[in-house]
mmCIF file of C-alpha atoms in Angstrom:
data_model
loop_
_atom_site.group_PDB
_atom_site.id
_atom_site.type_symbol
_atom_site.label_atom_id
_atom_site.label_comp_id
_atom_site.label_asym_id
_atom_site.label_seq_id
_atom_site.Cartn_x
_atom_site.Cartn_y
_atom_site.Cartn_z
ATOM 1 C CA MET X 13 -4.316 -27.437 7.509
ATOM 2 C CA ASN X 14 -1.039 -26.330 9.056
ATOM 3 C CA GLY X 15 1.876 -28.239 7.575
ATOM 4 C CA GLU X 16 -0.049 -29.269 4.471
ATOM 5 C CA PRO X 17 1.054 -28.263 0.956
ATOM 6 C CA LEU X 18 -0.542 -25.345 -0.872
ATOM 7 C CA SER X 19 -2.305 -27.829 -3.126
ATOM 8 C CA ALA X 20 -4.580 -28.690 -0.170
ATOM 9 C CA LEU X 21 -6.305 -25.311 -0.462
ATOM 10 C CA CYS X 22 -9.596 -24.687 -2.183
ATOM 11 C CA THR X 23 -9.225 -22.151 -4.980
ATOM 12 C CA PRO X 24 -9.068 -19.324 -5.737
ATOM 13 C CA ALA X 25 -6.808 -18.652 -2.743
ATOM 14 C CA LEU X 26 -4.400 -15.852 -1.925
ATOM 15 C CA VAL X 27 -1.170 -17.258 -0.516
ATOM 16 C CA VAL X 28 1.551 -15.281 1.248
ATOM 17 C CA ASP X 29 5.177 -16.392 1.502
ATOM 18 C CA VAL X 30 6.025 -15.230 5.021
ATOM 19 C CA ASP X 31 9.781 -15.591 4.453
ATOM 20 C CA LYS X 32 9.652 -13.121 1.554
ATOM 21 C CA VAL X 33 7.457 -10.775 3.607
ATOM 22 C CA LYS X 34 10.035 -10.756 6.390
ATOM 23 C CA ARG X 35 12.912 -10.190 3.954
ATOM 24 C CA ASN X 36 11.126 -7.319 2.216
ATOM 25 C CA ALA X 37 10.244 -5.701 5.545
ATOM 26 C CA GLN X 38 13.720 -6.063 7.015
ATOM 27 C CA ARG X 39 15.372 -4.665 3.897
ATOM 28 C CA MET X 40 13.267 -1.501 4.199
ATOM 29 C CA ILE X 41 13.923 -1.208 7.948
ATOM 30 C CA ASP X 42 17.671 -1.533 7.391
ATOM 31 C CA SER X 43 17.715 1.014 4.532
ATOM 32 C CA TYR X 44 16.157 3.770 6.608
ATOM 33 C CA GLN X 45 18.044 2.983 9.788
ATOM 34 C CA LYS X 46 21.198 3.567 7.751
ATOM 35 C CA LEU X 47 19.832 6.899 6.503
ATOM 36 C CA GLY X 48 18.699 7.913 9.983
ATOM 37 C CA VAL X 49 15.112 8.400 8.790
ATOM 38 C CA GLN X 50 11.993 7.138 10.558
ATOM 39 C CA LEU X 51 10.178 4.415 8.607
ATOM 40 C CA ARG X 52 6.402 4.739 8.981
ATOM 41 C CA PRO X 53 5.065 1.737 7.060
ATOM 42 C CA HIS X 54 1.704 1.961 5.310
ATOM 43 C CA MET X 55 -0.867 -0.717 6.167
ATOM 44 C CA LYS X 56 -3.073 -0.304 3.085
ATOM 45 C CA THR X 57 -1.730 -3.283 1.122
ATOM 46 C CA HIS X 58 -2.303 -6.079 3.645
ATOM 47 C CA LYS X 59 -4.473 -4.594 6.476
ATOM 48 C CA THR X 60 -3.544 -7.362 8.930
ATOM 49 C CA LEU X 61 -2.096 -7.415 12.445
ATOM 50 C CA GLU X 62 0.472 -10.074 11.695
ATOM 51 C CA CYS X 63 2.002 -8.261 8.755
ATOM 52 C CA ALA X 64 1.905 -4.956 10.645
ATOM 53 C CA ASP X 65 3.899 -6.527 13.464
ATOM 54 C CA ILE X 66 6.531 -7.650 10.964
ATOM 55 C CA MET X 67 6.709 -4.202 9.331
ATOM 56 C CA THR X 68 7.007 -2.361 12.664
ATOM 57 C CA GLY X 69 9.455 -4.847 14.164
ATOM 58 C CA GLY X 70 6.870 -5.645 16.826
ATOM 59 C CA SER X 71 6.743 -2.084 18.179
ATOM 60 C CA ARG X 72 3.078 -1.543 17.248
ATOM 61 C CA ARG X 73 3.954 2.116 16.781
ATOM 62 C CA CYS X 74 4.399 4.542 13.900
ATOM 63 C CA ILE X 75 2.123 3.358 11.078
ATOM 64 C CA VAL X 76 0.116 4.904 8.237
ATOM 65 C CA VAL X 77 -3.424 3.879 7.327
ATOM 66 C CA SER X 78 -5.623 4.779 4.373
ATOM 67 C CA THR X 79 -9.057 4.251 5.936
ATOM 68 C CA LEU X 80 -10.656 5.026 9.275
ATOM 69 C CA ALA X 81 -11.623 1.343 9.514
ATOM 70 C CA GLU X 82 -7.914 0.506 9.478
ATOM 71 C CA ALA X 83 -7.177 3.183 12.084
ATOM 72 C CA CYS X 84 -9.819 1.794 14.450
ATOM 73 C CA PHE X 85 -8.738 -1.803 13.797
ATOM 74 C CA TYR X 86 -5.129 -1.099 14.727
ATOM 75 C CA ALA X 87 -6.057 1.125 17.682
ATOM 76 C CA ASP X 88 -8.304 -1.652 19.017
ATOM 77 C CA HIS X 89 -5.328 -4.023 18.917
ATOM 78 C CA GLY X 90 -2.844 -1.879 20.814
ATOM 79 C CA TYR X 91 -1.308 0.229 18.057
ATOM 80 C CA ASP X 92 -0.507 3.893 18.650
ATOM 81 C CA ASP X 93 1.127 6.764 16.729
ATOM 82 C CA ILE X 94 -1.210 6.251 13.788
ATOM 83 C CA LEU X 95 -1.340 8.617 10.828
ATOM 84 C CA TYR X 96 -4.613 8.608 8.891
ATOM 85 C CA ALA X 97 -3.110 9.699 5.584
ATOM 86 C CA TYR X 98 -6.237 10.690 3.717
ATOM 87 C CA SER X 99 -7.470 14.253 3.355
ATOM 88 C CA VAL X 100 -9.797 14.384 6.348
ATOM 89 C CA PRO X 101 -13.356 13.525 5.246
ATOM 90 C CA PHE X 102 -15.948 15.822 6.814
ATOM 91 C CA ASP X 103 -18.306 12.963 7.690
ATOM 92 C CA LYS X 104 -15.559 11.366 9.800
ATOM 93 C CA VAL X 105 -14.325 14.323 11.854
ATOM 94 C CA GLU X 106 -16.103 13.119 14.990
ATOM 95 C CA ARG X 107 -14.585 9.644 14.699
ATOM 96 C CA CYS X 108 -11.159 11.208 14.155
ATOM 97 C CA ALA X 109 -11.746 13.266 17.307
ATOM 98 C CA ALA X 110 -12.561 10.106 19.276
ATOM 99 C CA LEU X 111 -9.291 8.488 18.196
ATOM 100 C CA SER X 112 -7.354 11.692 18.918
ATOM 101 C CA GLU X 113 -8.785 11.758 22.439
ATOM 102 C CA ARG X 114 -8.164 8.061 23.027
ATOM 103 C CA LEU X 115 -4.659 7.421 21.677
ATOM 104 C CA GLU X 116 -1.342 8.913 22.705
ATOM 105 C CA LEU X 117 -0.881 10.103 19.139
ATOM 106 C CA PHE X 118 -3.421 10.051 16.326
ATOM 107 C CA GLN X 119 -2.562 12.218 13.342
ATOM 108 C CA ILE X 120 -4.611 13.403 10.408
ATOM 109 C CA LEU X 121 -3.949 15.065 7.089
ATOM 110 C CA LEU X 122 -5.627 17.950 5.282
ATOM 111 C CA ASP X 123 -5.168 20.036 2.150
ATOM 112 C CA HIS X 124 -7.968 22.632 2.299
ATOM 113 C CA PRO X 125 -8.858 25.575 4.611
ATOM 114 C CA ASP X 126 -12.403 24.246 5.033
ATOM 115 C CA ALA X 127 -11.017 21.122 6.682
ATOM 116 C CA LEU X 128 -9.004 23.247 9.089
ATOM 117 C CA GLU X 129 -12.170 25.163 9.945
ATOM 118 C CA LYS X 130 -13.917 21.857 10.741
ATOM 119 C CA LEU X 131 -11.161 21.015 13.216
ATOM 120 C CA ARG X 132 -11.264 24.473 14.775
ATOM 121 C CA LYS X 133 -14.986 24.051 15.413
ATOM 122 C CA ARG X 134 -14.425 20.672 17.083
ATOM 123 C CA PRO X 135 -11.840 21.271 19.859
ATOM 124 C CA LEU X 136 -10.485 18.143 21.494
ATOM 125 C CA LYS X 137 -11.121 17.359 25.157
ATOM 126 C CA ASP X 138 -8.651 17.681 28.041
ATOM 127 C CA GLY X 139 -6.573 20.316 26.271
ATOM 128 C CA ARG X 140 -5.455 17.916 23.569
ATOM 129 C CA GLN X 141 -4.414 19.197 20.175
ATOM 130 C CA TRP X 142 -5.226 18.014 16.699
ATOM 131 C CA HIS X 143 -1.998 16.685 15.134
ATOM 132 C CA VAL X 144 -2.160 17.683 11.484
ATOM 133 C CA TRP X 145 0.013 17.053 8.442
ATOM 134 C CA LEU X 146 -0.398 19.256 5.386
ATOM 135 C CA LYS X 147 -0.793 17.120 2.273
ATOM 136 C CA LEU X 148 1.414 18.567 -0.460
ATOM 137 C CA ASP X 149 1.195 17.766 -4.170
ATOM 138 C CA CYS X 150 4.751 17.725 -5.539
ATOM 139 C CA GLY X 151 3.856 16.433 -8.985
ATOM 140 C CA ASN X 152 1.777 13.343 -8.242
ATOM 141 C CA GLY X 153 -1.418 15.055 -9.327
ATOM 142 C CA ARG X 154 -3.845 13.487 -6.892
ATOM 143 C CA ALA X 155 -4.700 14.942 -3.464
ATOM 144 C CA GLY X 156 -2.773 17.775 -1.857
ATOM 145 C CA ALA X 157 -2.176 21.489 -1.960
ATOM 146 C CA LEU X 158 0.095 22.292 -4.899
ATOM 147 C CA HIS X 159 3.615 22.953 -3.613
ATOM 148 C CA SER X 160 4.089 26.007 -5.864
ATOM 149 C CA ASP X 161 0.746 27.616 -4.989
ATOM 150 C CA PRO X 162 1.135 30.431 -2.417
ATOM 151 C CA ALA X 163 -2.136 29.156 -0.903
ATOM 152 C CA ALA X 164 -0.314 26.019 0.283
ATOM 153 C CA PHE X 165 2.130 28.063 2.342
ATOM 154 C CA ILE X 166 -0.707 30.217 3.671
ATOM 155 C CA LEU X 167 -2.594 27.082 4.705
ATOM 156 C CA ALA X 168 0.479 25.664 6.460
ATOM 157 C CA ARG X 169 0.846 28.875 8.466
ATOM 158 C CA ALA X 170 -2.862 28.865 9.280
ATOM 159 C CA ILE X 171 -2.621 25.312 10.633
ATOM 160 C CA ALA X 172 0.328 26.274 12.807
ATOM 161 C CA GLU X 173 -1.456 29.374 14.107
ATOM 162 C CA THR X 174 -4.869 27.826 14.832
ATOM 163 C CA GLU X 175 -5.630 27.267 18.502
ATOM 164 C CA GLY X 176 -5.956 23.603 19.393
ATOM 165 C CA VAL X 177 -4.161 22.494 16.234
ATOM 166 C CA GLN X 178 -0.510 21.582 15.715
ATOM 167 C CA LEU X 179 1.226 21.463 12.328
ATOM 168 C CA THR X 180 3.045 18.169 12.746
ATOM 169 C CA GLY X 181 4.485 17.906 9.270
ATOM 170 C CA VAL X 182 4.310 18.142 5.500
ATOM 171 C CA TYR X 183 3.393 14.938 3.667
ATOM 172 C CA ALA X 184 3.918 14.206 -0.038
ATOM 173 C CA HIS X 185 3.093 11.001 -1.886
ATOM 174 C CA CYS X 186 5.313 10.514 -4.922
ATOM 175 C CA GLY X 187 2.928 8.196 -6.719
ATOM 176 C CA ASN X 188 4.241 9.595 -10.006
ATOM 177 C CA THR X 189 7.075 7.064 -9.599
ATOM 178 C CA TYR X 190 4.510 4.528 -10.844
ATOM 179 C CA ASN X 191 5.044 5.964 -14.335
ATOM 180 C CA CYS X 192 8.776 5.195 -14.141
ATOM 181 C CA ARG X 193 10.810 2.409 -15.661
ATOM 182 C CA GLY X 194 14.080 1.636 -13.945
ATOM 183 C CA GLU X 195 16.025 2.919 -10.964
ATOM 184 C CA GLU X 196 17.304 6.073 -12.662
ATOM 185 C CA GLN X 197 13.805 7.373 -13.460
ATOM 186 C CA ILE X 198 12.501 6.403 -10.010
ATOM 187 C CA GLN X 199 15.327 8.245 -8.289
ATOM 188 C CA ALA X 200 14.788 11.360 -10.414
ATOM 189 C CA VAL X 201 11.174 11.591 -9.209
ATOM 190 C CA ALA X 202 12.224 10.816 -5.635
ATOM 191 C CA GLN X 203 14.838 13.575 -5.828
ATOM 192 C CA GLU X 204 12.301 16.121 -7.067
ATOM 193 C CA THR X 205 9.707 15.187 -4.429
ATOM 194 C CA THR X 206 12.294 15.184 -1.645
ATOM 195 C CA SER X 207 13.728 18.560 -2.706
ATOM 196 C CA LEU X 208 10.331 20.245 -3.031
ATOM 197 C CA THR X 209 9.154 18.912 0.334
ATOM 198 C CA VAL X 210 12.343 19.898 2.139
ATOM 199 C CA GLN X 211 12.288 23.356 0.522
ATOM 200 C CA PHE X 212 8.695 23.862 1.682
ATOM 201 C CA VAL X 213 9.622 22.903 5.238
ATOM 202 C CA GLU X 214 12.643 25.253 5.120
ATOM 203 C CA LYS X 215 10.380 28.136 4.030
ATOM 204 C CA LEU X 216 8.220 27.458 7.058
ATOM 205 C CA LYS X 217 11.280 27.317 9.308
ATOM 206 C CA ALA X 218 12.306 30.730 8.013
ATOM 207 C CA VAL X 219 9.110 32.202 9.499
ATOM 208 C CA GLY X 220 9.512 30.361 12.794
ATOM 209 C CA ILE X 221 7.437 27.243 12.100
ATOM 210 C CA THR X 222 9.175 23.909 12.669
ATOM 211 C CA CYS X 223 7.608 20.665 11.470
ATOM 212 C CA LYS X 224 8.443 17.243 10.064
ATOM 213 C CA SER X 225 8.696 16.127 6.439
ATOM 214 C CA SER X 226 7.626 12.846 4.886
ATOM 215 C CA ILE X 227 7.532 11.434 1.383
ATOM 216 C CA GLY X 228 6.766 7.955 0.200
ATOM 217 C CA SER X 229 5.888 5.372 -2.411
ATOM 218 C CA THR X 230 7.242 1.874 -2.750
ATOM 219 C CA PRO X 231 9.317 2.631 -5.879
ATOM 220 C CA SER X 232 10.991 5.710 -4.359
ATOM 221 C CA CYS X 233 11.630 4.044 -1.004
ATOM 222 C CA SER X 234 12.960 0.836 -2.554
ATOM 223 C CA HIS X 235 15.810 2.832 -4.136
ATOM 224 C CA PRO X 236 16.545 5.601 -1.600
ATOM 225 C CA ILE X 237 18.513 8.613 -2.714
ATOM 226 C CA LYS X 238 21.086 10.323 -0.496
ATOM 227 C CA ASP X 239 18.926 13.415 0.083
ATOM 228 C CA MET X 240 16.203 11.321 1.718
ATOM 229 C CA ALA X 241 18.395 11.624 4.813
ATOM 230 C CA LEU X 242 17.071 15.213 5.026
ATOM 231 C CA LEU X 243 13.536 13.891 5.618
ATOM 232 C CA SER X 244 11.956 13.082 8.963
ATOM 233 C CA GLU X 245 9.999 10.058 7.748
ATOM 234 C CA VAL X 246 9.135 7.896 4.752
ATOM 235 C CA HIS X 247 5.866 6.028 4.294
ATOM 236 C CA PRO X 248 5.953 3.145 1.739
ATOM 237 C CA GLY X 249 3.499 0.238 1.932
ATOM 238 C CA ASN X 250 3.290 -2.098 -1.071
ATOM 239 C CA TYR X 251 6.907 -3.252 -0.608
ATOM 240 C CA VAL X 252 5.964 -5.854 1.982
ATOM 241 C CA PHE X 253 4.177 -7.883 -0.718
ATOM 242 C CA TYR X 254 5.430 -6.256 -3.959
ATOM 243 C CA ASP X 255 3.801 -7.383 -7.241
ATOM 244 C CA VAL X 256 4.337 -7.648 -10.987
ATOM 245 C CA GLN X 257 3.735 -3.913 -11.421
ATOM 246 C CA GLN X 258 6.605 -3.137 -9.034
ATOM 247 C CA SER X 259 8.906 -5.511 -10.898
ATOM 248 C CA VAL X 260 8.046 -3.763 -14.187
ATOM 249 C CA ILE X 261 8.706 -0.338 -12.630
ATOM 250 C CA GLY X 262 12.022 -1.558 -11.260
ATOM 251 C CA SER X 263 11.273 -1.494 -7.527
ATOM 252 C CA CYS X 264 12.023 -5.193 -7.101
ATOM 253 C CA SER X 265 12.590 -8.456 -8.910
ATOM 254 C CA LEU X 266 9.799 -10.928 -9.577
ATOM 255 C CA GLU X 267 11.454 -13.168 -6.977
ATOM 256 C CA ASP X 268 10.718 -10.579 -4.279
ATOM 257 C CA VAL X 269 6.939 -10.791 -4.806
ATOM 258 C CA ALA X 270 5.481 -12.473 -1.712
ATOM 259 C CA VAL X 271 1.901 -13.119 -2.881
ATOM 260 C CA ARG X 272 0.280 -15.461 -5.354
ATOM 261 C CA VAL X 273 -3.277 -16.439 -6.239
ATOM 262 C CA LEU X 274 -3.836 -20.143 -6.740
ATOM 263 C CA THR X 275 -6.412 -21.183 -9.317
ATOM 264 C CA ARG X 276 -7.522 -24.501 -10.822
ATOM 265 C CA VAL X 277 -8.232 -25.520 -14.384
ATOM 266 C CA ILE X 278 -11.984 -26.174 -14.569
ATOM 267 C CA GLY X 279 -12.517 -26.387 -18.319
ATOM 268 C CA HIS X 280 -10.910 -27.302 -21.630
ATOM 269 C CA CYS X 281 -12.080 -25.234 -24.602
ATOM 270 C CA PRO X 282 -10.251 -26.577 -27.688
ATOM 271 C CA HIS X 283 -12.633 -24.745 -30.028
ATOM 272 C CA ARG X 284 -11.164 -21.511 -28.581
ATOM 273 C CA ASN X 285 -7.671 -22.852 -27.828
ATOM 274 C CA GLN X 286 -8.292 -21.898 -24.202
ATOM 275 C CA LEU X 287 -8.377 -23.160 -20.628
ATOM 276 C CA LEU X 288 -11.028 -22.046 -18.181
ATOM 277 C CA VAL X 289 -9.885 -21.399 -14.583
ATOM 278 C CA ASP X 290 -11.795 -20.718 -11.362
ATOM 279 C CA CYS X 291 -10.283 -17.288 -10.682
ATOM 280 C CA GLY X 292 -12.159 -14.285 -12.045
ATOM 281 C CA TRP X 293 -11.954 -10.605 -11.185
ATOM 282 C CA SER X 294 -13.449 -11.282 -7.748
ATOM 283 C CA GLY X 295 -10.222 -13.117 -6.889
ATOM 284 C CA LEU X 296 -7.612 -11.110 -8.774
ATOM 285 C CA SER X 297 -9.054 -7.678 -9.745
ATOM 286 C CA LEU X 298 -9.053 -6.209 -13.229
ATOM 287 C CA ASP X 299 -6.233 -3.781 -12.423
ATOM 288 C CA GLY X 300 -3.445 -4.048 -14.958
ATOM 289 C CA ALA X 301 -5.633 -4.593 -18.004
ATOM 290 C CA GLY X 302 -3.556 -4.377 -21.174
ATOM 291 C CA LYS X 303 -0.289 -3.705 -19.359
ATOM 292 C CA LEU X 304 1.345 -7.138 -19.526
ATOM 293 C CA PRO X 305 2.007 -9.460 -22.479
ATOM 294 C CA THR X 306 0.734 -12.238 -20.191
ATOM 295 C CA GLY X 307 -2.601 -10.496 -19.565
ATOM 296 C CA TYR X 308 -3.854 -9.745 -16.062
ATOM 297 C CA ALA X 309 -1.092 -11.633 -14.237
ATOM 298 C CA VAL X 310 2.074 -13.632 -14.702
ATOM 299 C CA ILE X 311 1.307 -17.358 -14.697
ATOM 300 C CA GLU X 312 4.274 -18.733 -12.791
ATOM 301 C CA GLY X 313 6.269 -21.393 -14.582
ATOM 302 C CA HIS X 314 4.253 -20.991 -17.800
ATOM 303 C CA PRO X 315 5.732 -18.081 -19.773
ATOM 304 C CA ASN X 316 3.689 -18.969 -22.874
ATOM 305 C CA LEU X 317 0.324 -18.725 -21.085
ATOM 306 C CA LYS X 318 -1.769 -15.566 -20.965
ATOM 307 C CA LEU X 319 -4.675 -14.761 -18.634
ATOM 308 C CA LEU X 320 -6.660 -13.220 -21.447
ATOM 309 C CA SER X 321 -9.851 -12.125 -19.685
ATOM 310 C CA MET X 322 -11.919 -12.555 -16.542
ATOM 311 C CA THR X 323 -15.561 -12.475 -15.570
ATOM 312 C CA GLN X 324 -16.623 -12.495 -11.939
ATOM 313 C CA GLU X 325 -15.728 -16.140 -11.222
ATOM 314 C CA HIS X 326 -14.040 -17.364 -14.410
ATOM 315 C CA GLY X 327 -10.755 -16.701 -16.146
ATOM 316 C CA ARG X 328 -9.832 -17.504 -19.736
ATOM 317 C CA VAL X 329 -6.271 -18.650 -20.339
ATOM 318 C CA GLU X 330 -4.724 -19.132 -23.758
ATOM 319 C CA PRO X 331 -1.220 -19.565 -25.192
ATOM 320 C CA ILE X 332 0.665 -16.489 -26.357
ATOM 321 C CA SER X 333 1.544 -18.522 -29.425
ATOM 322 C CA GLY X 334 0.802 -21.993 -30.724
ATOM 323 C CA GLU X 335 -1.746 -24.629 -29.720
ATOM 324 C CA LEU X 336 -2.478 -25.748 -26.167
ATOM 325 C CA ASP X 337 -1.376 -29.219 -25.139
ATOM 326 C CA TYR X 338 -4.319 -30.075 -22.925
ATOM 327 C CA SER X 339 -2.540 -33.126 -21.494
ATOM 328 C CA LYS X 340 -0.320 -30.684 -19.576
ATOM 329 C CA TYR X 341 -3.323 -29.056 -17.924
ATOM 330 C CA PRO X 342 -5.731 -31.761 -16.713
ATOM 331 C CA LEU X 343 -8.945 -30.596 -15.050
ATOM 332 C CA GLY X 344 -8.264 -29.811 -11.405
ATOM 333 C CA SER X 345 -4.605 -28.942 -11.975
ATOM 334 C CA LEU X 346 -3.224 -25.865 -10.214
ATOM 335 C CA LEU X 347 -1.932 -22.687 -11.831
ATOM 336 C CA THR X 348 -0.187 -19.982 -9.824
ATOM 337 C CA LEU X 349 -0.913 -16.341 -10.661
ATOM 338 C CA ILE X 350 1.482 -13.557 -9.678
ATOM 339 C CA PRO X 351 -0.802 -10.503 -9.439
ATOM 340 C CA TYR X 352 -0.181 -7.296 -11.319
ATOM 341 C CA HIS X 353 -1.250 -5.253 -8.275
ATOM 342 C CA SER X 354 -1.082 -6.904 -4.861
ATOM 343 C CA CYS X 355 -3.106 -4.193 -3.065
ATOM 344 C CA ALA X 356 -6.030 -4.567 -5.476
ATOM 345 C CA THR X 357 -5.802 -8.353 -5.328
ATOM 346 C CA ALA X 358 -5.481 -8.667 -1.547
ATOM 347 C CA VAL X 359 -8.610 -6.572 -0.985
ATOM 348 C CA MET X 360 -10.580 -9.237 -2.881
ATOM 349 C CA HIS X 361 -9.790 -11.918 -0.288
ATOM 350 C CA PRO X 362 -11.319 -12.303 3.201
ATOM 351 C CA VAL X 363 -8.376 -14.404 4.363
ATOM 352 C CA TYR X 364 -4.734 -14.910 3.353
ATOM 353 C CA HIS X 365 -3.120 -18.350 3.545
ATOM 354 C CA VAL X 366 0.390 -17.983 4.930
ATOM 355 C CA HIS X 367 3.130 -20.455 4.088
ATOM 356 C CA SER X 368 6.837 -21.080 4.355
ATOM 357 C CA GLU X 369 8.514 -23.027 1.548
ATOM 358 C CA GLY X 370 5.137 -24.209 0.306
ATOM 359 C CA ARG X 371 3.872 -25.567 3.635
ATOM 360 C CA LEU X 372 0.880 -23.872 5.246
ATOM 361 C CA LEU X 373 1.446 -22.098 8.565
ATOM 362 C CA GLY X 374 -1.976 -20.544 9.178
ATOM 363 C CA THR X 375 -4.099 -17.616 8.056
ATOM 364 C CA TRP X 376 -4.148 -13.824 8.347
ATOM 365 C CA THR X 377 -7.481 -12.007 8.392
ATOM 366 C CA PRO X 378 -7.477 -8.418 7.067
ATOM 367 C CA THR X 379 -9.802 -5.648 8.154
ATOM 368 C CA ARG X 380 -12.242 -4.369 5.561
ATOM 369 C CA GLY X 381 -14.358 -1.331 4.782
ATOM 370 C CA TRP X 382 -13.837 2.409 5.218
#
């Protein structure tokens, strides 16, 4: 199908504008080269080799993953310096050990003394060390040892002092930027997370422990603050695709969003003033419910249309106001959905159709599972 228009695809189909992907990736690379900070891009949004190569500039080094399946996938394809940024699950310690013994650098993350004890009881072969980042909660309220809790500092020291284990760094995800609206709010959260992380690392330095620092989220990294230059690394991921959510937050413009889901009109329902389309939640995800005036997505080029609801394989579309002119939407006609959340949408698709200026170039196949 290479060279054919997007309309040649069967729907629903996830399409990726490779030119926008490259622009988004290069913009982030340039931003952090200027700051002198290592960019460690997160693979969780796309989970493909091709996109990873674009994000790493072809180096196949220095990435973040969210699942062990991703870690193994990238390791199997020549990637190294991989950080598994998920509080180490006890059922996967042995598989983490295998990667640590196989790669030049495989790094894990923990936030509890019991996890450290698991590592201590499973020493690595050939004198290798576990490379561990302490996950710090600096206000995000998800995983991580709370930055202000003395137990977090005690745990950091314990990691550094445990035989066979190295405290590589302190890692904070500023996902609380997802509650922001506009650059000023985003940068305020980024400033707080950066300051708290750097202060924690300085406290460790004062007792003779030197380690790296890393913060990240697409909103915070899309609008870097000056003090991010004090960090060792940043770890954004969604930016390579972006989505409607990021445009609402203020991370990007809608024009920066590199992904769309194509769907076809399969039914006219004048008794409900609705169209039926062939994309349900199995092709778009229900994430974003109630957050947009246009429903679950933005319907490109049709500002008066709303994706009202979805079942597994059907979507209901209706006008925001007025009556539908069904002559404008004949059966089989294409609609283009800009997803609210590209990570949640991409995971629904076994293949991505890649294009440049509307002409198909090929496909990317993501890894799946945990």
